[in-house]
XYZ file of C-alpha atoms in Angstrom:
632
model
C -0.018 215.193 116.549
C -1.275 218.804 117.413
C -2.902 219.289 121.100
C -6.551 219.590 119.401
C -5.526 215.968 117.857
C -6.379 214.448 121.020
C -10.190 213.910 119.939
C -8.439 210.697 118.222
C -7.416 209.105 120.969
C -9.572 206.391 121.950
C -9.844 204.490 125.334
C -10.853 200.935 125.286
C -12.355 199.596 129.035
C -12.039 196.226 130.228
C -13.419 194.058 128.181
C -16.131 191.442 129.083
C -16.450 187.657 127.348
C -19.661 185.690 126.955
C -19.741 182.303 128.733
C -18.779 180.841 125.385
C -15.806 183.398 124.969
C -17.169 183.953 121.511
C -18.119 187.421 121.856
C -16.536 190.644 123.644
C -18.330 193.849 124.686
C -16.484 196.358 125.581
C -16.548 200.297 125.716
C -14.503 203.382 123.671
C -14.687 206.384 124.896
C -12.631 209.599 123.428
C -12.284 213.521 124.078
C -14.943 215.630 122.385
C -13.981 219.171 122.146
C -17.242 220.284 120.913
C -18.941 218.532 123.995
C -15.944 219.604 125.967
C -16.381 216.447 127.356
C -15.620 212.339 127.080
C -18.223 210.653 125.032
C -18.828 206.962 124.474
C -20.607 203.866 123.568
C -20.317 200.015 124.158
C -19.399 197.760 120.649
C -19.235 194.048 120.249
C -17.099 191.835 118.173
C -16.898 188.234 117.606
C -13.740 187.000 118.945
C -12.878 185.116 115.667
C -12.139 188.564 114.224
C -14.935 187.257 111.623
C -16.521 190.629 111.037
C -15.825 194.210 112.376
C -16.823 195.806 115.658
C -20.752 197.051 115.890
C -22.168 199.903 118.529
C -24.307 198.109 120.729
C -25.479 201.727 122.769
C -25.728 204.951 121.690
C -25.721 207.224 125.404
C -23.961 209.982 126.589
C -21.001 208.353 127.872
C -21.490 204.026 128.201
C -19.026 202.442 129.980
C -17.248 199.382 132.075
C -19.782 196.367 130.459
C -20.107 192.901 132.428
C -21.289 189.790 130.933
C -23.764 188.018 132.967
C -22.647 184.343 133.646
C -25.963 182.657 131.775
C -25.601 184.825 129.064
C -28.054 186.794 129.077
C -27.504 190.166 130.220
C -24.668 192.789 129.578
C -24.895 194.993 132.951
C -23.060 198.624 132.178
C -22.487 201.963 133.374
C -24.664 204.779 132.330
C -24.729 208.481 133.411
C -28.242 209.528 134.135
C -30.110 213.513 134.138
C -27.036 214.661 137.065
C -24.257 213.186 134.970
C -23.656 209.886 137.709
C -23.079 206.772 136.663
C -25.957 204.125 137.237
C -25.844 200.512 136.538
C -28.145 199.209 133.793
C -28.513 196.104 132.235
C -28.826 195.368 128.720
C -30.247 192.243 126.577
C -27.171 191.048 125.457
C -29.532 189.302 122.223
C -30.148 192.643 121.458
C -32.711 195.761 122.916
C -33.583 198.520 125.033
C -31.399 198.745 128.310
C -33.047 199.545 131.370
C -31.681 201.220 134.585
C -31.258 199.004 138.085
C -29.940 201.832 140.413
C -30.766 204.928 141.417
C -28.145 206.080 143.751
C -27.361 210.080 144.502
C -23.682 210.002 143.824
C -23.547 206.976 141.627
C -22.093 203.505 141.464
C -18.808 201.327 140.691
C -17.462 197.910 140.475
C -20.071 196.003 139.517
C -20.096 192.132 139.531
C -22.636 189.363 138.697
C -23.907 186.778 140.703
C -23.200 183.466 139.975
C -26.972 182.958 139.332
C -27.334 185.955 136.606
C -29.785 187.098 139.482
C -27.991 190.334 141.115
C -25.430 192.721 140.882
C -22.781 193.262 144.068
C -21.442 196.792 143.294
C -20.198 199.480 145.859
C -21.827 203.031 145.563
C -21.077 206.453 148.099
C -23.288 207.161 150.895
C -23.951 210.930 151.291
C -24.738 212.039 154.716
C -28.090 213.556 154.693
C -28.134 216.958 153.236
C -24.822 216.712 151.057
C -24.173 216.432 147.964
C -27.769 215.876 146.486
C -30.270 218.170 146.061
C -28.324 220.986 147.729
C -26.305 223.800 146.750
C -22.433 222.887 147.738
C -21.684 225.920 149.480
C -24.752 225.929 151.435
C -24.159 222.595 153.164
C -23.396 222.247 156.580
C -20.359 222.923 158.095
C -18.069 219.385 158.152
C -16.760 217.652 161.169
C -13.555 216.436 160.721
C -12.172 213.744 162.978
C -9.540 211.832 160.946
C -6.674 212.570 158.741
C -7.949 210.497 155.806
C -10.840 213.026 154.934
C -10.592 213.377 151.356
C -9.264 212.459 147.564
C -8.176 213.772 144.538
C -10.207 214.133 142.102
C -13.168 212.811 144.162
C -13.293 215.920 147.061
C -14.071 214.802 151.084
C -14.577 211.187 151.135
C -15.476 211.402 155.292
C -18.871 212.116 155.004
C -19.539 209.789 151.880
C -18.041 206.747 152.485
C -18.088 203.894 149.997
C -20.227 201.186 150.781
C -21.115 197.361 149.121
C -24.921 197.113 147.584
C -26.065 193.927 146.485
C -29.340 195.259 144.292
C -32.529 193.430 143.852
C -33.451 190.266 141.840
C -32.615 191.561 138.363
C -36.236 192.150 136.489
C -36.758 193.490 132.833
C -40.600 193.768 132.955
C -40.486 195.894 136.258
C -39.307 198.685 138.584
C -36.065 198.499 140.347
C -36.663 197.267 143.556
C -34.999 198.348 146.102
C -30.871 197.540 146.825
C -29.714 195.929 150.049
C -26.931 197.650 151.500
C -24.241 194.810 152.842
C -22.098 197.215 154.910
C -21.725 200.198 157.160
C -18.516 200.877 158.671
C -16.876 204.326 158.317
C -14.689 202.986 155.549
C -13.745 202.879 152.553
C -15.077 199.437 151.216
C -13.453 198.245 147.243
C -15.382 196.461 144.379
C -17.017 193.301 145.842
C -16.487 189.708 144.076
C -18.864 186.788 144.500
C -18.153 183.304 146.139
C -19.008 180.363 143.199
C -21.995 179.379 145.189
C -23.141 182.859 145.316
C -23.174 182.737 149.522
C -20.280 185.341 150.220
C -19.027 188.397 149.005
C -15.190 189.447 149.157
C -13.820 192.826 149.370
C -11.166 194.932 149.826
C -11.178 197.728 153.340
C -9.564 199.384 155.634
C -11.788 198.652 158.899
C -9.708 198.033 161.793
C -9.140 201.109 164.689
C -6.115 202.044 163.450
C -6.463 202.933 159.792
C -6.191 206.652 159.660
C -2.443 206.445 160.984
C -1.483 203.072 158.602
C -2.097 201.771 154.928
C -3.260 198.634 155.851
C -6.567 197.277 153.428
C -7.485 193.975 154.359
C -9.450 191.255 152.850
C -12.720 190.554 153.922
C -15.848 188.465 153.639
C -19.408 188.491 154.489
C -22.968 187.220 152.955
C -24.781 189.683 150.535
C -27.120 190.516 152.900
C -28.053 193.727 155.197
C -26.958 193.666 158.203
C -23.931 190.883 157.556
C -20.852 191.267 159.812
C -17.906 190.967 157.725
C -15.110 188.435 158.630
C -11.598 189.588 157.859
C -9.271 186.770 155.379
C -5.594 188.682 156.031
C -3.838 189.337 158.922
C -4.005 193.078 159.181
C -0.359 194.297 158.108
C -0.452 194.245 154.118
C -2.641 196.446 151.574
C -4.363 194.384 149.431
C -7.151 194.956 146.618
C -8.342 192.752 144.072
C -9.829 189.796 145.901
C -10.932 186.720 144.028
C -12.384 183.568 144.969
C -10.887 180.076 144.013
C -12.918 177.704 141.653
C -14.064 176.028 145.522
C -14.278 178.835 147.355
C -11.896 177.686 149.994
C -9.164 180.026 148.667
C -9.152 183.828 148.002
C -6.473 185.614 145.474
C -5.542 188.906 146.158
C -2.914 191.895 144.733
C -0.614 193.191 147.858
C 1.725 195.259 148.849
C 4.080 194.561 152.179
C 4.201 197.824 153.895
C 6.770 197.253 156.445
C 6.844 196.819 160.222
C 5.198 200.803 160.382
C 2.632 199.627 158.389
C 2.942 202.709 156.075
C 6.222 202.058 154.091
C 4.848 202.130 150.313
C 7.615 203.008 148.486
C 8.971 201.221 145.805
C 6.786 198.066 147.048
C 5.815 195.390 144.220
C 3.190 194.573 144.354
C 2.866 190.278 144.253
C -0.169 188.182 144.173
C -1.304 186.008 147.202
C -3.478 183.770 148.314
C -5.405 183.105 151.925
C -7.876 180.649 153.294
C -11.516 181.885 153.179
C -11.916 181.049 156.397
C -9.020 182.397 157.900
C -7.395 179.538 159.253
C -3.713 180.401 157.912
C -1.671 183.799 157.260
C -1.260 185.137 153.647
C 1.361 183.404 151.461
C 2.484 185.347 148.556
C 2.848 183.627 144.930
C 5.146 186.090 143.581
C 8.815 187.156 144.267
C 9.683 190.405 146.057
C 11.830 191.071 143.445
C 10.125 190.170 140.376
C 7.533 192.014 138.381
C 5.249 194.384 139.588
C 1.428 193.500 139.806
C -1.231 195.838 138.705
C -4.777 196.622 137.719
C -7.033 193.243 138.086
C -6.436 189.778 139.652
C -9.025 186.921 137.284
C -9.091 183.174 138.311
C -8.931 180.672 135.578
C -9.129 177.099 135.187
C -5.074 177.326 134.399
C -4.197 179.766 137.093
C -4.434 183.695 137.754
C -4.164 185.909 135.222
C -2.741 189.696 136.164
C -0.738 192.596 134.750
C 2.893 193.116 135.499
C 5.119 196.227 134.391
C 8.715 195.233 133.251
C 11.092 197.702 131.763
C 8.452 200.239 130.254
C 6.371 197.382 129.175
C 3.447 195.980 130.907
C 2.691 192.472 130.036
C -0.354 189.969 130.694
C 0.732 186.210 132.233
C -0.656 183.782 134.131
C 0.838 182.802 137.936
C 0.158 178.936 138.880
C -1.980 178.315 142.094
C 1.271 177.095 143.514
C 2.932 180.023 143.020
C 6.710 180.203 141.248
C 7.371 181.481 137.514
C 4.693 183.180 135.569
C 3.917 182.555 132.265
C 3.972 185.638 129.726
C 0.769 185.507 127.637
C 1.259 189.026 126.178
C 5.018 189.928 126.055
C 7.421 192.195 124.101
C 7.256 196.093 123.627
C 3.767 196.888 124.875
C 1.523 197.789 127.183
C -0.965 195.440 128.227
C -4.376 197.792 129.508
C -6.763 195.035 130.572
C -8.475 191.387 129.803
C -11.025 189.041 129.960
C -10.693 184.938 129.587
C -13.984 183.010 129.360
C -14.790 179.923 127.167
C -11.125 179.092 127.128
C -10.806 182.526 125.135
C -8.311 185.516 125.974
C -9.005 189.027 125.023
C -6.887 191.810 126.310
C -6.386 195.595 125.025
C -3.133 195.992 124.116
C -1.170 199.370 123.050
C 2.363 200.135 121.545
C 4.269 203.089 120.675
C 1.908 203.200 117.593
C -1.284 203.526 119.292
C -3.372 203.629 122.031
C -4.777 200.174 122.867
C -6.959 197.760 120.771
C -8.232 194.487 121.843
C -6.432 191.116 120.657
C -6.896 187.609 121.000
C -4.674 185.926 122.838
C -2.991 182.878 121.058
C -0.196 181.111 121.601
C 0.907 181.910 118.498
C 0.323 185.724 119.029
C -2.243 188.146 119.152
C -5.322 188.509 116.381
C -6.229 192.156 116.028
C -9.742 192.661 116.775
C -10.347 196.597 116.598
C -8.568 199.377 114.310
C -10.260 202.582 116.492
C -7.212 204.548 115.550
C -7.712 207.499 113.276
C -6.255 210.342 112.184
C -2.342 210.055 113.600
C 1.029 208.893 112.251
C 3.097 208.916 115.224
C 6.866 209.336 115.538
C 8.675 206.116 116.283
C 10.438 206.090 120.025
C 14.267 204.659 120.195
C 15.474 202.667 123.290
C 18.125 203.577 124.640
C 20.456 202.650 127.619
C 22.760 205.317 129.843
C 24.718 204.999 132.952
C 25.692 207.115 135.783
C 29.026 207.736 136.384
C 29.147 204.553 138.682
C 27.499 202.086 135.750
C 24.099 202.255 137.121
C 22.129 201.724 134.147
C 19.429 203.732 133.195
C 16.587 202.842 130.493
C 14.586 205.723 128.596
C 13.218 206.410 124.784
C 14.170 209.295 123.034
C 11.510 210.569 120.176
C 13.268 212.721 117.109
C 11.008 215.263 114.808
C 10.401 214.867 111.297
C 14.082 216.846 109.222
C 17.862 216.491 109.869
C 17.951 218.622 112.986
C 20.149 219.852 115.629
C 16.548 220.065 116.694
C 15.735 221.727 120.259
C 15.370 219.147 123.265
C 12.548 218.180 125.822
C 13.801 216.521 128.496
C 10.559 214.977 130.449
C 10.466 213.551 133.968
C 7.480 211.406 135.207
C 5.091 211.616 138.220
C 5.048 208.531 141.287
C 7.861 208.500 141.590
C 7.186 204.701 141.609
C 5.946 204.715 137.938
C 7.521 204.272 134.271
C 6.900 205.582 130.953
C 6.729 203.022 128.510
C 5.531 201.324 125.078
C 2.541 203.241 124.261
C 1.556 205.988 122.213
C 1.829 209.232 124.617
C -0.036 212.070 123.815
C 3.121 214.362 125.523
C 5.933 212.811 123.686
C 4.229 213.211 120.150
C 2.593 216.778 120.440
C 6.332 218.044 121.232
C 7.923 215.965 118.702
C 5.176 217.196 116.074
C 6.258 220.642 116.886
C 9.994 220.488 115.926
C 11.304 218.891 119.559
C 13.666 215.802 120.272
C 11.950 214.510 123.202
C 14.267 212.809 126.075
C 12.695 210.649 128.369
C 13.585 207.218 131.125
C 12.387 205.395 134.122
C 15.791 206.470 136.348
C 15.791 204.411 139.933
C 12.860 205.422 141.810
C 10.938 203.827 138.722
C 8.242 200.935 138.989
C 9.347 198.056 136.356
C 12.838 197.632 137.082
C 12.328 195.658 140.606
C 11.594 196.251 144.608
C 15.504 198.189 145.097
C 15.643 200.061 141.349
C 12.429 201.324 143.102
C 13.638 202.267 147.121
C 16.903 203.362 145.750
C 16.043 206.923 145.894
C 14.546 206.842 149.648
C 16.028 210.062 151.824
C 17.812 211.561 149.004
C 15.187 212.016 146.071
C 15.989 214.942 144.144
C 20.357 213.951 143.908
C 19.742 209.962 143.209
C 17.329 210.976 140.383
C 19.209 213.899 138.838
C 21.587 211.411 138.761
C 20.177 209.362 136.539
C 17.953 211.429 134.449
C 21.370 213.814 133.800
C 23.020 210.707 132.620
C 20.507 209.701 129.992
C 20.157 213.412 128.484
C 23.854 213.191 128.347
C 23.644 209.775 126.421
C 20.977 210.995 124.234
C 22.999 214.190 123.127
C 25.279 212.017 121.786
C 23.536 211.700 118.836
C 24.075 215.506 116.691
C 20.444 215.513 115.778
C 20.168 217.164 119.609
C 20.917 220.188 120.008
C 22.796 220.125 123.473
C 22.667 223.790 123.893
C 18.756 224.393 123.050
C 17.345 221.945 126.251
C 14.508 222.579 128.007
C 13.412 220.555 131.354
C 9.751 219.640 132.309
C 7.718 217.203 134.608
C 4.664 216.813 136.159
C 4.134 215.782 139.982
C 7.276 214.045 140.954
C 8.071 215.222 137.890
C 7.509 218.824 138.953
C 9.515 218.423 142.087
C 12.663 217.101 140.010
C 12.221 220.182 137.197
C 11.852 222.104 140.610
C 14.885 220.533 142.126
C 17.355 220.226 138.677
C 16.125 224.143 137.562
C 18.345 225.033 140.920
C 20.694 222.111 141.321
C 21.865 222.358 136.946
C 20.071 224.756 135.525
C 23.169 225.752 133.462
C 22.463 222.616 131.751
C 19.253 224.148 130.482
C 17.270 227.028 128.439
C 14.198 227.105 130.451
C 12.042 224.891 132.350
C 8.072 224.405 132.965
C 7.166 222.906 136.314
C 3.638 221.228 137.096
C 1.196 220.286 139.754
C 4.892 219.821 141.666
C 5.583 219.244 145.147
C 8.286 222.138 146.204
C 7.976 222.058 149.871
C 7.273 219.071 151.662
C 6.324 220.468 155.060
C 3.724 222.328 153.783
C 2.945 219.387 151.177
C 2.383 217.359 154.727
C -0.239 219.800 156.470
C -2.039 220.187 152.928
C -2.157 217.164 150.628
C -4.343 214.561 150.473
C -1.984 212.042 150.931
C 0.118 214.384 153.236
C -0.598 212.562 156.724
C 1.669 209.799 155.392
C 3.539 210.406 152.523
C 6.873 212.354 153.297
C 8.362 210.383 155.927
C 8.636 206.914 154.179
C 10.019 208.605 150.907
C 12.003 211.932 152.004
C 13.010 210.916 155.667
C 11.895 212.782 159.043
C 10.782 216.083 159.439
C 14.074 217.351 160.254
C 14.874 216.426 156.633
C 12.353 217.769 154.898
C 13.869 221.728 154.470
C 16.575 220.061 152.270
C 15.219 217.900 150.357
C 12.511 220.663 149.201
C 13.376 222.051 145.899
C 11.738 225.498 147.398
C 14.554 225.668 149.833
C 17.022 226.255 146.317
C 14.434 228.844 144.796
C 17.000 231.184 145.075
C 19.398 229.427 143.206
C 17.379 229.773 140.119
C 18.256 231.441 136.804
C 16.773 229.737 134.133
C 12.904 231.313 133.077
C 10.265 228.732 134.833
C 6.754 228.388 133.496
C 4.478 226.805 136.544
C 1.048 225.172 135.685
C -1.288 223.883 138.320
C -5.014 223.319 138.773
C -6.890 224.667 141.446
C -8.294 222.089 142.696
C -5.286 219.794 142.983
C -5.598 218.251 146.696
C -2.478 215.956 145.556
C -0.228 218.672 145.348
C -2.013 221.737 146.128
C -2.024 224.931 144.158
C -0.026 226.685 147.442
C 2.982 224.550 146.211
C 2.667 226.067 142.383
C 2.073 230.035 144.576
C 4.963 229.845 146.856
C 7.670 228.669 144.132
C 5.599 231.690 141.955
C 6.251 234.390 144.622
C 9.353 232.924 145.648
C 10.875 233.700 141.997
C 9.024 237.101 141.247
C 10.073 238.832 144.244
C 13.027 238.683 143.376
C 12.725 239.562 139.598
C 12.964 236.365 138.206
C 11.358 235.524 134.857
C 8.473 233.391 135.825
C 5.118 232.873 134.640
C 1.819 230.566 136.507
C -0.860 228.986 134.350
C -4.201 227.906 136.952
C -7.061 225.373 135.342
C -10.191 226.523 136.870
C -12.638 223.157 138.362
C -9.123 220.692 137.334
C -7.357 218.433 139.719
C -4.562 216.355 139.723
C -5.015 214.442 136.860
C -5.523 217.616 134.564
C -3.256 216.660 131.808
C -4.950 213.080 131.430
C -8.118 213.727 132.028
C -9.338 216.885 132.488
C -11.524 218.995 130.254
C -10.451 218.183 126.626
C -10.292 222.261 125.920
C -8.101 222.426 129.418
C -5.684 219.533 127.898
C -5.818 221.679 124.622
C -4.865 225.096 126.097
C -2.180 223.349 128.707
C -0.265 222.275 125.028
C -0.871 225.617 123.641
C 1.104 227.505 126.209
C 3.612 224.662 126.711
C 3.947 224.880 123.459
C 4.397 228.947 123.105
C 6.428 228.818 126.165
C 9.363 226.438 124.369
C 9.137 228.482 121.031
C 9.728 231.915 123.290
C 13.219 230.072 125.104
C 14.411 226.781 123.049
């Protein structure tokens, strides 16, 4: 794989099932580097694997379908003349679609009525004279009250809160009429979910008085109708999302975290699955075990049980939790990645990706999985190796290494991931194969801190960050140099976000265990990292320790104990780590002489090397890539 190979790799969204589970729609979208943009269409395919996938839609960029419970219709996102997503609703027999919103900055989360009439969906509420129809820098000036103002990736979220729009009686022959806006608070408000009679709405928010100093997101519930007051399901002190109602609507299932008697300890939570009465009547009980898999993306409600993702060990696999709670029951297991699913008409579709690919969607048997796509094109990945280290005290430590094509000693890439509370895994990753492609042995593990590996693997790090991980991460390099096809004096270290702050931390700490190094989007100071992030207000303290802490455990602090030549790339508009962190590391190391070098992506936030601009993801490989050929 070469960087301008990744205009073949394909994204497959969550699919939807007819009633009768025998078809799924679903969307693929994929980098286009002549656009410069992501392009995409919906496709359908029987879910018999009887005949191939077909396009259903042929816009700009078609995305996140929904089956409408009768059958019918096939609601979906569209971008219209401003490049925002609207909701529009398609014949699912076949036909024109036709758009049902019109909203100035968009819409999300969509969901059908249980009557195929309407659509509950939340969509941001500009204050007049923002956003729309006016130049950004001649807007008024903004008022800033709180210290949850604003989002990477999105910009200031205070003066465009998201709100839950139930829109009007779904009509093919006519105009739009005109949505009904179910709630107001200064809040952020998640996707909405209907009750089965189609009388309430549930939702994820963060509504009570004291949410700008806590993470707290409670359940709530209200009718789909202007004006509603919202009644509140949990009990104000865990962060939940996902909310689903039971087959009677006396229960709803959730995804939380615990966060602690501060109400803002997130790290290394796992997230479990719960349930509540609708009406209040009881606390929260969670279905799940503390310690056992973390639970992520979607929550669905079957006729067996609930149906969610949970990470294990690099792997992320699909199972089904009983209504009682206890074991779950692996549905798709091994080395993969399960992405997202659907189960209707007694049928289970999920998209599933391994080392070898990207994600297509299977049927879900108990046998094992029927392929149902073959979007891949175009690559022949390298294969990835487990393998298992320990530290010096038998901690075990899980990782992949990835070899080049040829005999070798070949040059080394040890990579460190972002969260810290998340894992690299079994899927094809466009990082590990670009480097590999270009002569490197690439190094990589899920060292405590990691997601997948349980509730302490994941708090172990907690006050001392930088030494606990170094730990671990030096122990599986040294493993993996083991083998003679590595080249133990040709290493190189790199990481993005947490990942940046370990390169950061391990480029003073041992860089005599290295060549060179390329730090991005990194944190290297946390004080200032507290006054400037995003997530600043409330991220050091439960992670690094107090304030008083903060000067040591900041890989600036050690800038001066750097030797090794550091290339530092960083977007602009990061508000997650902002581009001071990349400048002050930069100046820190020139003034003195040092051999140092800062790439800035124009427009690009945090999320740059996922899913920026496809020619900004090309040229970020290009000078990674001319950067290791100058020092390994």
């Amino acid at each position: 794989m070469r960087p301008s190979d990744i205009v073949h790799l394909h994204s497959i969204s969550a699919p939807t099932l007819s009633p009768d589970g025998t078809r799924a729609v679903f969307s693929v979208i994929r980098p286009d580097l002549e656009e410069d943009a992501y392009t995409g269409a919906l496709w359908s395919v029987p879910t018999d694997g009887s005949v191939p996938p077909r396009q259903l839609t042929r816009g700009v960029r078609d995305d996140a379908p929904t089956w409408s419970p009768d059958g019918r219709w096939i609601a979906f996102l569209r971008l219209d003349d401003d490049k925002r997503a609207q909701l529009h609703v398609l014949p699912a027999d076949g036909g024109e679609p036709w758009k049902v919103t019109d909203h100035p900055l968009g819409v999300s989360g969509a969901r059908w009525s249980p009557d195929s009439g309407r659509l509950a969906y939340t969509a941001r509420v500009p204050e007049p004279g923002r956003y729309a129809g006016v130049e950004p820098g001649k807007e008024p000036p903004r008022r800033i009250t709180g210290l949850k103002y604003r989002d990477d990736g999105l910009g200031f979220t205070n003066d465009r809160r998201s709100q839950v729009f139930v829109t009007a009686p779904i009509d093919p022959s006519g105009e739009p009429g005109e949505p009904v806006r179910v709630t107001d608070a200064d809040a952020e408000h998640g996707a909405p979910a209907w009750s089965p009679d189609g009388s309430l709405l549930v939702f994820s928010a963060a509504r009570h008085d004291t949410r700008d100093t806590d993470l707290v997101e409670d359940v709530w519930v209200c009718a789909p109708e202007a004006g509603a007051a919202p009644r509140r399901v949990t009990s104000g002190d865990l962060c939940a999302a996902s909310p689903r109602f039971s087959a009677d609507g006396a229960t709803v299932y959730f995804l939380a975290d615990v966060l602690g008697p501060d109400l803002n300890d997130f790290v290394g939570q796992t997230t479990g699955v719960w349930s509540a009465p609708t009406d209040g009547s009881a606390p929260p009980t969670r279905l799940t075990p503390e310690e056992g898999p973390r639970a992520t993306g979607k929550l669905q409600v079957t006729d067996e049980g609930l149906v969610a993702l949970v990470e294990n060990r690099g792997a992320v696999h699909l199972v089904r939790v009983p209504f009682e709670g206890g074991e779950p029951i692996t549905l798709v297991g091994g080395a993969v990645q399960a992405q997202s699913f659907d189960r209707r008409g007694g049928v289970t579709v999920a998209v599933v990706a391994d080392g070898a690919g990207s994600g297509e969607l299977v049927r879900v048997a108990e046998d094992g999985e029927q392929d149902l796509t073959s979007f891949a094109e175009g690559l022949d990945p390298r294969p990835m190796t487990e393998l298992t280290a320990h530290t010096s005290d038998g901690y075990p430590v899980h990782g992949w290494v990835t070899l080049p094509e040829g005999e070798g000693p070949h040059p080394v890439v040890l990579m460190i991931h972002g969260g810290p509370f998340a894992q690299y895994g079994w899927q094809l990753f466009d990082e590990t194969q670009v480097y590999a492609e270009a002569g490197y042995a690439v190094v990589m593990c899920n060292p405590r801190g990691s997601s997948g590996y349980g509730h302490e693997h994941g708090r172990a790090i907690i006050g001392s960050v930088g030494s606990v991980t170094a730990t671990d991460v030096l122990a599986f390099l040294d493993e993996a140099l083991r083998d003679e096809r590595l080249d133990a004096a040709r290493v190189g270290v790199m990481g993005g976000s947490h990942g940046g702050f370990m390169t950061t931390w391990i480029a003073a700490h041992h860089g005599d265990r290295f060549k060179a190094a390329i730090t991005e989007r990194a944190v290297n100071a946390i004080e200032s990292f507290h006054g400037s992030s995003d997530i600043g207000s409330f991220f050091p303290g439960p992670l690094y320790g107090p304030p008083e802490t903060w000067a040591k455990e900041s890989p600036l602090t050690y800038a001066d104990q750097i030797d090794l030549p550091v290339l530092i790339i960083h977007s602009e508009e990061d508000w997650r780590c902002p581009v001071e962190q990349a400048q002050r590391l930069f100046v820190s190391l020139r003034t003195r002489g040092h051999e140092a070098e800062m790439l800035l992506f124009p427009g690009e936030g945090h999320e740059l090397s996922r899913s920026g601009l496809p020619s900004h993801r090309v040229a970020r490989f290009e000078a990674i890539l001319d950067w290791w050929s100058r020092h390994l």
